[in-house]
Coordinates of N, CA and C in Angstrom, one line a residue:
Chain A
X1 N 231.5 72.8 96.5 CA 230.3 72.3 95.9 C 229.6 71.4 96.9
X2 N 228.4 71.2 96.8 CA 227.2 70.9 97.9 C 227.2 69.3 97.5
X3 N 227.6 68.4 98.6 CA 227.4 67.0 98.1 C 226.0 66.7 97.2
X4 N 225.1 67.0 97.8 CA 223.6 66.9 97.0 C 222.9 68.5 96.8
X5 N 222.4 68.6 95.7 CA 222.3 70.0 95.6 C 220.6 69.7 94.8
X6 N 219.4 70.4 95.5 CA 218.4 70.7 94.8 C 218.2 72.0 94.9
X7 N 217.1 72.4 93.9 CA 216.8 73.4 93.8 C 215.5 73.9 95.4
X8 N 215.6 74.6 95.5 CA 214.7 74.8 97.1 C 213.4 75.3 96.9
X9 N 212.9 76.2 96.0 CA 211.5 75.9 94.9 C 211.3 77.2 96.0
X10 N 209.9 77.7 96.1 CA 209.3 76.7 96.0 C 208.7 76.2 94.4
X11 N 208.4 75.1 93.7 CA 208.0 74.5 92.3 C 206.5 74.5 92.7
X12 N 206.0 75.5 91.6 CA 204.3 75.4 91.7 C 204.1 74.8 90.3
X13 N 203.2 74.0 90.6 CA 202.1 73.1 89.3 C 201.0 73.2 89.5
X14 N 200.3 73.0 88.6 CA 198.5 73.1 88.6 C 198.1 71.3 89.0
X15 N 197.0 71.4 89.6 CA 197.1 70.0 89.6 C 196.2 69.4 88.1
X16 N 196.9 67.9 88.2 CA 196.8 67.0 87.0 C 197.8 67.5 86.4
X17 N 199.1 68.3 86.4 CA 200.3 68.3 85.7 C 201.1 67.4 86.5
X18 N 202.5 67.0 85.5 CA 203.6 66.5 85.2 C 204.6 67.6 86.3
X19 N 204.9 67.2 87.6 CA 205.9 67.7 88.5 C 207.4 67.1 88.4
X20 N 208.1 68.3 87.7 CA 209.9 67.6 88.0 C 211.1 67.3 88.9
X21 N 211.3 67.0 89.3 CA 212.1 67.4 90.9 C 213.9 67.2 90.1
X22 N 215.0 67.6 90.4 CA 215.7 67.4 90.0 C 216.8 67.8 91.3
X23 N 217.6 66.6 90.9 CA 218.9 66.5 91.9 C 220.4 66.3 91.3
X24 N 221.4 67.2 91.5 CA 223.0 66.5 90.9 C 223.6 66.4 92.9
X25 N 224.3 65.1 92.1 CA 225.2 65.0 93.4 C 227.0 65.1 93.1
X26 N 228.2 65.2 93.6 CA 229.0 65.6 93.2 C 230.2 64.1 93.5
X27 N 229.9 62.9 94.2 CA 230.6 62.3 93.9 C 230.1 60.9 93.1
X28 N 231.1 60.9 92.0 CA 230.7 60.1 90.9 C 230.3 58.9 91.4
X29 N 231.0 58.1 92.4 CA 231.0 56.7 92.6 C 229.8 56.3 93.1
X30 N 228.7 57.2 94.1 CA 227.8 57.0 94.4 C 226.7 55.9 93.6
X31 N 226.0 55.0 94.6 CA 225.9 54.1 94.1 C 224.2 53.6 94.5
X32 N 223.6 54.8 95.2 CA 222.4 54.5 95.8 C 221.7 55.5 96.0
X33 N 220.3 55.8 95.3 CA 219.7 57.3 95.7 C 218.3 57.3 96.0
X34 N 218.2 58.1 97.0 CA 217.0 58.0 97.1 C 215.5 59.3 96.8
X35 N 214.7 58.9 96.9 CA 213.6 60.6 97.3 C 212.3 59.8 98.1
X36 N 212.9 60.8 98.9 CA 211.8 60.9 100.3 C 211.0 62.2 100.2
X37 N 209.8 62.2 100.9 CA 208.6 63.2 100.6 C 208.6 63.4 102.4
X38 N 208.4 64.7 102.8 CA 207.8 65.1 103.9 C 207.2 66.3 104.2
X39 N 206.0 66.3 104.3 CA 205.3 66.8 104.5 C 205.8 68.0 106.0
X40 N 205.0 69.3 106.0 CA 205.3 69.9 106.8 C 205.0 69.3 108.3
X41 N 205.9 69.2 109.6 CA 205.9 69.1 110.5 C 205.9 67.4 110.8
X42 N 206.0 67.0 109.7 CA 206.3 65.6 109.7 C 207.6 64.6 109.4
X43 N 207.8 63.6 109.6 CA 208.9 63.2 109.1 C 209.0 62.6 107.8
X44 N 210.2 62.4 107.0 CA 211.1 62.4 105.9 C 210.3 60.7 106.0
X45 N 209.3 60.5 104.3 CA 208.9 59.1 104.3 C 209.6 58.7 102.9
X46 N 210.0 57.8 102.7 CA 210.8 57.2 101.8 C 209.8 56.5 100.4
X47 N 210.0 57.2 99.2 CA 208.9 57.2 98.1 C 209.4 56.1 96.9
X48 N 211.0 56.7 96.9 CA 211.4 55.9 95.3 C 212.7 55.8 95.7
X49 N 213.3 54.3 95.2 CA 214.9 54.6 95.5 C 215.4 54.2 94.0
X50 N 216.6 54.0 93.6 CA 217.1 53.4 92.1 C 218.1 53.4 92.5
X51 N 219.0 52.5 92.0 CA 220.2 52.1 92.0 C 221.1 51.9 90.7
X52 N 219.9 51.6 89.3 CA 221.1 52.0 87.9 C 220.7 53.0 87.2
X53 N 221.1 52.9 86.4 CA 220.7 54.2 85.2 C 219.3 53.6 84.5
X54 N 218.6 54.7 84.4 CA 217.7 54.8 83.5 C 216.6 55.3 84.3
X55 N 214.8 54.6 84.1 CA 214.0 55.0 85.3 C 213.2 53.8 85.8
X56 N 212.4 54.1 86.5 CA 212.1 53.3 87.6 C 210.9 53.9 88.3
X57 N 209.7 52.9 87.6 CA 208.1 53.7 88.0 C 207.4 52.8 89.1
X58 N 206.5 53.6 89.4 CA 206.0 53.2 90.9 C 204.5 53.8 91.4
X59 N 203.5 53.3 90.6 CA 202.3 54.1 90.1 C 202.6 56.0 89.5
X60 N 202.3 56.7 90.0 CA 202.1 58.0 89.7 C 204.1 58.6 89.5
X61 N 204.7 57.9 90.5 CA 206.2 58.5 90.7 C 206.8 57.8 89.5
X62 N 208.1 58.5 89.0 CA 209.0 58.2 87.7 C 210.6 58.4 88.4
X63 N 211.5 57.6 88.9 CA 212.5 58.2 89.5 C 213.6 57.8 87.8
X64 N 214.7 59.0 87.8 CA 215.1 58.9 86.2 C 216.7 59.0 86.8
X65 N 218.0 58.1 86.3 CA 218.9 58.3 87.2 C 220.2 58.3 86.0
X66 N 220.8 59.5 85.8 CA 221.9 59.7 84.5 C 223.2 59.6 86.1
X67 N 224.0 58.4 85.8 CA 225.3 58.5 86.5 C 226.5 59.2 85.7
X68 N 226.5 59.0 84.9 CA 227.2 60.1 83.7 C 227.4 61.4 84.1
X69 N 226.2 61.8 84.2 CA 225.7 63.0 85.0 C 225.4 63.5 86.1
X70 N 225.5 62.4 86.9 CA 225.6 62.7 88.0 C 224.1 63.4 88.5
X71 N 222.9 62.8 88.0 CA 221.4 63.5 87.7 C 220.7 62.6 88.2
X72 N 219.5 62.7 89.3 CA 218.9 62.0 89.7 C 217.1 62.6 89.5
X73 N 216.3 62.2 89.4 CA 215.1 63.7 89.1 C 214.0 62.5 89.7
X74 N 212.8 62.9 89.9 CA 211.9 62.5 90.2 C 210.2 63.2 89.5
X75 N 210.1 62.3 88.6 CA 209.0 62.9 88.2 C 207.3 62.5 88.7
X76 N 206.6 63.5 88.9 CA 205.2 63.0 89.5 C 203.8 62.9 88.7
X77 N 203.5 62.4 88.1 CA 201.9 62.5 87.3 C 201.1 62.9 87.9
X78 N 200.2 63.3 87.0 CA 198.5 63.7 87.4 C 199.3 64.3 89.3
X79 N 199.6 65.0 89.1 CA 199.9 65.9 90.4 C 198.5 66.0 91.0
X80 N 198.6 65.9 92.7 CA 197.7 66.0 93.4 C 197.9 67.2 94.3
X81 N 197.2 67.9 94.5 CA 197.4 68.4 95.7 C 197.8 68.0 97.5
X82 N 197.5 66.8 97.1 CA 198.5 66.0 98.4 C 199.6 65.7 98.4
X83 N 199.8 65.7 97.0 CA 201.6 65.9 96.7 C 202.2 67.0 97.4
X84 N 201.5 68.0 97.7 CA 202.5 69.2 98.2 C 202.9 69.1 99.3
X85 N 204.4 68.8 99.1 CA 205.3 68.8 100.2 C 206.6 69.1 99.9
X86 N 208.0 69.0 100.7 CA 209.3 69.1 100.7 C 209.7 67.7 100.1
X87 N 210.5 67.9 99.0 CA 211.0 66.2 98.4 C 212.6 66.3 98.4
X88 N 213.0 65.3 99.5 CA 214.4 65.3 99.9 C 215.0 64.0 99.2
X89 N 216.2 64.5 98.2 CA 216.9 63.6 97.5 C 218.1 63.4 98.5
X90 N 218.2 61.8 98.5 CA 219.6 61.4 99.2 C 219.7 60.7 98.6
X91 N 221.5 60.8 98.7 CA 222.5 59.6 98.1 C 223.3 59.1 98.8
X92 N 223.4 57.6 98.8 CA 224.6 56.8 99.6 C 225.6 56.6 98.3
X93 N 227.1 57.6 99.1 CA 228.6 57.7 98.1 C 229.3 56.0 98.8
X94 N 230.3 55.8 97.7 CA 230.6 54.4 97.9 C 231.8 54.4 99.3
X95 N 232.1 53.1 99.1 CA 232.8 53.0 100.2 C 233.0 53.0 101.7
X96 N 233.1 52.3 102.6 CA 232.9 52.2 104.2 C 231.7 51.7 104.3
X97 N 231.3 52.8 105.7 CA 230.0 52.3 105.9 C 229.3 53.6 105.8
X98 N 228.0 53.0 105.1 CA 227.1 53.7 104.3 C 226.4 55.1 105.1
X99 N 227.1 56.5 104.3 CA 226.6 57.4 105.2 C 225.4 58.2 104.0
X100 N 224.5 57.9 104.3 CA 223.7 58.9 103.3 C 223.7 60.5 103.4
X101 N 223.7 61.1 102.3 CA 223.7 62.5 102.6 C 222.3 63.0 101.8
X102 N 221.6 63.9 102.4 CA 220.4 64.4 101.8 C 220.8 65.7 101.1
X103 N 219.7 66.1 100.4 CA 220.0 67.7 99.7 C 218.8 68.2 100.8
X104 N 218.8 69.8 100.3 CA 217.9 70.5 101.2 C 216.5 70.6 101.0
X105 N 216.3 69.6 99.9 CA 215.0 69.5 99.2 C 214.5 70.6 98.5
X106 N 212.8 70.2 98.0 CA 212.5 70.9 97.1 C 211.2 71.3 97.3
X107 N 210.6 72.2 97.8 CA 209.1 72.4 98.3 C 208.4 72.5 96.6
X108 N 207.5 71.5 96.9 CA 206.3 71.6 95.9 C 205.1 72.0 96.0
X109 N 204.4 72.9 95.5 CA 203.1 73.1 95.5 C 202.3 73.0 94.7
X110 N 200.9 72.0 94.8 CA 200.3 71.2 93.6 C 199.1 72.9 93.8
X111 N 198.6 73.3 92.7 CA 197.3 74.4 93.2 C 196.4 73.8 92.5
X112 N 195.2 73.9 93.5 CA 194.1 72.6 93.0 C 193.1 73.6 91.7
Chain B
X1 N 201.7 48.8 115.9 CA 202.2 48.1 114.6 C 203.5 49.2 114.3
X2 N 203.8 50.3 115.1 CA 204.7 51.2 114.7 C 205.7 50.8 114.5
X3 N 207.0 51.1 113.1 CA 208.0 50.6 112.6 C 209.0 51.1 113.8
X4 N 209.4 52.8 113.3 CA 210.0 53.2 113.7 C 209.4 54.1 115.5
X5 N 209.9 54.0 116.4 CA 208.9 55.3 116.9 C 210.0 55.7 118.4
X6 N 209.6 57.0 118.4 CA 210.5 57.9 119.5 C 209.9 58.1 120.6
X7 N 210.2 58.5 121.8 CA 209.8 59.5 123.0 C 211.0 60.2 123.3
X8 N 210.3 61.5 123.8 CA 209.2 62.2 123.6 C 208.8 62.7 122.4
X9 N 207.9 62.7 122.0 CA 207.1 63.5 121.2 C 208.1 65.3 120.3
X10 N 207.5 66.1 122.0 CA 208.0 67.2 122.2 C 208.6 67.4 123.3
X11 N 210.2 68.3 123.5 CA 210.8 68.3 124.7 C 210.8 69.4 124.9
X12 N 210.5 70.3 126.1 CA 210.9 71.6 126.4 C 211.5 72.0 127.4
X13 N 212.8 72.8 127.8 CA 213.9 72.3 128.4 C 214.5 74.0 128.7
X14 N 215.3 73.9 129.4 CA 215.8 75.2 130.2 C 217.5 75.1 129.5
X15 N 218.3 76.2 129.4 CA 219.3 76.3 129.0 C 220.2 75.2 130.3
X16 N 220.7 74.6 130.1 CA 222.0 74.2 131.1 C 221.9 72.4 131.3
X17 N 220.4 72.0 131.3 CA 219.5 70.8 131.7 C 220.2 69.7 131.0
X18 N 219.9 68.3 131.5 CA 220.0 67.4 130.4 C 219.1 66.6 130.1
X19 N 219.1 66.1 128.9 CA 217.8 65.4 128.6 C 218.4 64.3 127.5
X20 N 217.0 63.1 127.3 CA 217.2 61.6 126.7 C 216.2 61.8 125.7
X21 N 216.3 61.4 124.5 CA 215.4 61.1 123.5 C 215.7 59.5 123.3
X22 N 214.3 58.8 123.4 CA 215.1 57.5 122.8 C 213.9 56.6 121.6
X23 N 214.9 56.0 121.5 CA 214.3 55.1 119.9 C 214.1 53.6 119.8
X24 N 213.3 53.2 119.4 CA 212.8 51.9 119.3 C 212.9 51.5 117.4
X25 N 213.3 50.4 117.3 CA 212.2 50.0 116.2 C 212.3 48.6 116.0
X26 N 211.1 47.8 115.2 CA 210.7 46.9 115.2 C 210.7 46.3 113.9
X27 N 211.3 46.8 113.0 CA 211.6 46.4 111.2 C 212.7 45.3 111.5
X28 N 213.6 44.8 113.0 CA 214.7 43.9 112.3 C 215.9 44.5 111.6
X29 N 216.0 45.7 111.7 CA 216.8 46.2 111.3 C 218.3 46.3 112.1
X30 N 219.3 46.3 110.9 CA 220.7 45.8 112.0 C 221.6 47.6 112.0
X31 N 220.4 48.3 111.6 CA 221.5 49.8 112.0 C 220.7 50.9 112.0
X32 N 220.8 51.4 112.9 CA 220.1 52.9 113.6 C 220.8 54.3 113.4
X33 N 220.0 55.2 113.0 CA 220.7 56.7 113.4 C 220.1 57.6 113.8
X34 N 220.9 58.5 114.3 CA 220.0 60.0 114.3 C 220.6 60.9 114.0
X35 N 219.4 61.9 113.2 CA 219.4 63.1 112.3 C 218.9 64.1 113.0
X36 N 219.6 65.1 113.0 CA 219.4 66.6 113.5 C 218.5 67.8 112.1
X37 N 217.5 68.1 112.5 CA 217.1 68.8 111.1 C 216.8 70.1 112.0
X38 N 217.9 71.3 111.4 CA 217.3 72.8 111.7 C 216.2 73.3 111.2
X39 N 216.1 74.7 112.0 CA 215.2 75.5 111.2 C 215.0 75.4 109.6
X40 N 215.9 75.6 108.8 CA 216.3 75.6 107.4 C 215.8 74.1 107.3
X41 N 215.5 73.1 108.1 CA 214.7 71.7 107.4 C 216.1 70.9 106.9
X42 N 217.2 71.5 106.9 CA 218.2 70.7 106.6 C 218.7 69.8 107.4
X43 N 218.9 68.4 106.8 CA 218.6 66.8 108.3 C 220.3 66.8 107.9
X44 N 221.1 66.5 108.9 CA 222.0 66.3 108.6 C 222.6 65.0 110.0
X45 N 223.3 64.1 109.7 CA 223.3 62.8 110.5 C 224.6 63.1 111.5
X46 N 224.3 62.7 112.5 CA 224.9 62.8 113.6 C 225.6 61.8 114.1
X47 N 224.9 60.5 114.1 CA 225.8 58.9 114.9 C 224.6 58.1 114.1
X48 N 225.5 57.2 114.0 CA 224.9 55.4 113.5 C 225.6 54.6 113.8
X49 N 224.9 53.5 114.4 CA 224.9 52.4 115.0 C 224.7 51.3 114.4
X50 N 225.8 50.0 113.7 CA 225.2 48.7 113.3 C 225.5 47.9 114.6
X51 N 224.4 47.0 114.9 CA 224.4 46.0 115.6 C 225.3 46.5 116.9
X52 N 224.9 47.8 117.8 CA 225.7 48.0 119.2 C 226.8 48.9 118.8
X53 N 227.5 48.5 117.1 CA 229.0 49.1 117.4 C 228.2 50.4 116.5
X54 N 229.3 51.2 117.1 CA 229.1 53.2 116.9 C 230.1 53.0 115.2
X55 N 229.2 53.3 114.2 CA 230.0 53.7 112.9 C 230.0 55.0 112.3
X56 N 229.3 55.7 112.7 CA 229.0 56.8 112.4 C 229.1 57.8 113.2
X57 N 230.4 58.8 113.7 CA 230.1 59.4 114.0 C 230.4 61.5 114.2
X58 N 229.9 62.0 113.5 CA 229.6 63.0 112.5 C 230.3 64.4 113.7
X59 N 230.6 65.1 113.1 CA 231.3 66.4 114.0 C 230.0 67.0 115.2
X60 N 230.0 66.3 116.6 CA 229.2 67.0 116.7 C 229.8 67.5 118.4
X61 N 228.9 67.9 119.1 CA 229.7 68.2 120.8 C 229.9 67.0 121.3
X62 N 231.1 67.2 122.4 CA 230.7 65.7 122.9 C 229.9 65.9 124.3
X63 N 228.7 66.9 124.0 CA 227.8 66.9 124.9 C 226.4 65.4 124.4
X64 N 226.6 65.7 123.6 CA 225.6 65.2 122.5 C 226.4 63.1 123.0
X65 N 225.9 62.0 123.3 CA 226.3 60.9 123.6 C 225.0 59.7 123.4
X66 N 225.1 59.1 122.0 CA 224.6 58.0 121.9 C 224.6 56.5 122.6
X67 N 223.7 55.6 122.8 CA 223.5 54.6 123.4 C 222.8 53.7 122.6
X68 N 223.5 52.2 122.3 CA 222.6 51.5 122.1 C 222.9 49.9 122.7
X69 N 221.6 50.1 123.5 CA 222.0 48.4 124.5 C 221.9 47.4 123.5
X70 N 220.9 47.4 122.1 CA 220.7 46.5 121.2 C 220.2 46.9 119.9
X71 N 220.3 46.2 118.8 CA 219.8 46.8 118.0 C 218.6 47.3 117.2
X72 N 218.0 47.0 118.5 CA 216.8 47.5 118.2 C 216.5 48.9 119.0
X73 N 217.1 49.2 119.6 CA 217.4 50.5 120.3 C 218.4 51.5 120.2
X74 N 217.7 52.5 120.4 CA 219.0 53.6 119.9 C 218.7 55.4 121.2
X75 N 219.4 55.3 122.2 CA 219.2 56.5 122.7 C 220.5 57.6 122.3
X76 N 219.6 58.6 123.1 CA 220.4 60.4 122.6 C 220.2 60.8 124.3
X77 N 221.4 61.2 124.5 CA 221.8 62.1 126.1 C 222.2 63.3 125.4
X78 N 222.2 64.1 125.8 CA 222.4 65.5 126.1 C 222.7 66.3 127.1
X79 N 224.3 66.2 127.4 CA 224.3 67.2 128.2 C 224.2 68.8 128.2
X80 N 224.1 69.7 129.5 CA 224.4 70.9 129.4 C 223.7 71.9 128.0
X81 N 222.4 71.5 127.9 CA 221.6 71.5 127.0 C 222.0 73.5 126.3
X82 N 222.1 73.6 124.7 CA 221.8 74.8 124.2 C 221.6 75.5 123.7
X83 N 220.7 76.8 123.3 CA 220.1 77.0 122.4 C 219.7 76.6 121.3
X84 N 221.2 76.7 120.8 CA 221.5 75.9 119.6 C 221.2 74.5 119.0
X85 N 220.9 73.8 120.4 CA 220.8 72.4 120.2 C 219.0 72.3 119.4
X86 N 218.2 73.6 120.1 CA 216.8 73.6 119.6 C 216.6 73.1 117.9
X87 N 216.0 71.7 117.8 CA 215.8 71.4 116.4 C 214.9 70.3 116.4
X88 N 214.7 69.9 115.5 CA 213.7 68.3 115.7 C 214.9 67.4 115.3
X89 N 215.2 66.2 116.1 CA 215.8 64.9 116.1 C 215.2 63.7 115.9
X90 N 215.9 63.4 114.1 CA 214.9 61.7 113.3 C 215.5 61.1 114.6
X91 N 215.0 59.9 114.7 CA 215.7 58.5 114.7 C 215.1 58.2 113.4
X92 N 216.5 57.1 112.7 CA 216.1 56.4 111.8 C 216.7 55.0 111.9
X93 N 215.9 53.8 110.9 CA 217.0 52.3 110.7 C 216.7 51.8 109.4
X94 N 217.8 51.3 109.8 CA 217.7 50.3 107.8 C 218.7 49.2 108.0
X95 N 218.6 48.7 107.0 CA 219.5 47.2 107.3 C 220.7 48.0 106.0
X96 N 222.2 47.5 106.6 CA 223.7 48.3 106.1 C 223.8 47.8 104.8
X97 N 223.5 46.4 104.7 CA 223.9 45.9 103.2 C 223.0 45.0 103.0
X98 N 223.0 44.8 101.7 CA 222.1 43.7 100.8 C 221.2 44.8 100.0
X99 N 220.2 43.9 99.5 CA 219.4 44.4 98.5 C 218.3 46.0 98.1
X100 N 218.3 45.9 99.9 CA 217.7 47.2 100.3 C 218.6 48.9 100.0
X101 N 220.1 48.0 100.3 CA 221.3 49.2 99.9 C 220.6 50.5 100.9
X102 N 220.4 50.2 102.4 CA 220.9 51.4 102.9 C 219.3 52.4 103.0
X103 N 218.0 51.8 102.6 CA 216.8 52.6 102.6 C 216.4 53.1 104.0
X104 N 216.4 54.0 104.5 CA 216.2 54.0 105.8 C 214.9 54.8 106.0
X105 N 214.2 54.3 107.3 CA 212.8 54.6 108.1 C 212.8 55.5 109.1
X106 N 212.0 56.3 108.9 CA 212.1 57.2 110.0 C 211.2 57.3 111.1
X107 N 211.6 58.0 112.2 CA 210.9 58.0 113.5 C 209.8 59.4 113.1
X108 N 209.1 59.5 114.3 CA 208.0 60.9 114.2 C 208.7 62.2 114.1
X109 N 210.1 61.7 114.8 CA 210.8 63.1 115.3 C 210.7 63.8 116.8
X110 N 211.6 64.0 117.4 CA 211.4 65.0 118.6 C 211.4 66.5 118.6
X111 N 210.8 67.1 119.0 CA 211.0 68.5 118.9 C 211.7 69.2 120.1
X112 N 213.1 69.9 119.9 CA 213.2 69.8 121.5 C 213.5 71.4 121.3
X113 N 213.1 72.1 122.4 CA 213.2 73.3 122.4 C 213.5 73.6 123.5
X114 N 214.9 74.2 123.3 CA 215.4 75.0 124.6 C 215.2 76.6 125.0
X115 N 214.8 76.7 125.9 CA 214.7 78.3 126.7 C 215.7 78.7 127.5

């Protein structure tokens, strides 16, 4: 099993919709997650992080985090077409020193 | 005002060669790394650095040899350059503990492509 596992999409939305991103990671203790947005040929920029359960808004972004479940998702409003990019979920697992692992992301496409 | 930032840009390089990517940043930050992202876009971490000492350091050649004289710097040698090595290289930093928990910044990225 994939330490961080997203779905690789690509996820098309119309824009002004509700975009879902969704992430499971496989070790429970994990204690820190993040989602970064990067655009093609650019680098990985850092959007929303959370650290307990429940969610955690940040104008237009919704980050939603079930440890239970092991579920981390990122929801986006009123979708823009500048939204469309690769959205890479990482999680720091507990213990030592902090190695974050990313998933393979999730290419989104807003169609205007 | 750049946070994080790399040279070169883009590297283009002959099979056998060796070459330096190196990293700056200016956030204050007490720990650096670098990420290797393939074709497939998948970034996967290679070495990290808190404050000079090496904590991180991920299966990789031991062609591949990090440097950091401080912590605000972070270089990548490469020897005996190969194909394979062709990929874009983050530098990234974040501060290890406290309230930030580990958020880390990224550089532009190198593109290095071997022939």
């Amino acid at each position: 099993q994939k330490e961080v596992e997203q779905n690789s999409g690509p996820l098309s939305v119309p824009e002004g919709a509700i975009a879902s991103l969704n992430c499971t990671y496989s070790d429970r203790g994990s204690q820190s997650f993040f989602w970064y947005r990067q655009y093609s040929g650019k680098s990985p920029e850092l959007i929303m992080s959370i650290y307990s359960n429940g969610d955690k808004e940040d104008g237009r972004f919704t980050a939603q985090l079930n440890k239970a479940s092991q579920y981390v998702s990122l929801l986006i409003r009123d979708s823009q077409p500048s939204d469309s990019a690769t959205y890479l979920c990482a999680v720091n697992p507990p213990g030592g020193y902090q190695k974050v692992t990313f998933g393979t992301g999730t290419k989104l496409q807003v169609i205007p | 005002d750049t946070a994080v930032s790399q040279t070169p840009k883009y590297l283009v390089t002959q099979m056998g060669n060796d070459k330096s990517i190196k990293c700056e940043q200016n956030l204050g930050h007490d720990t650096m790394y670098w990420y290797k992202q393939d074709s497939k876009k998948f970034l996967k971490i290679m070495f990290s650095y808190n404050n000079k000492e090496l904590i991180i350091n991920e299966t990789v050649p031991n062609r591949f040899s990090p440097k950091s004289p401080d912590k605000a710097h972070l270089n990548l040698h490469i020897n005996s350059l190969e194909l394979g090595d062709s990929a874009v290289y983050f530098c990234a930093s974040s501060f290890l503990a406290g309230g930030s928990r580990n958020e880390q910044f990224f550089g532009p990225g190198t593109r290095l492509t071997v022939l």
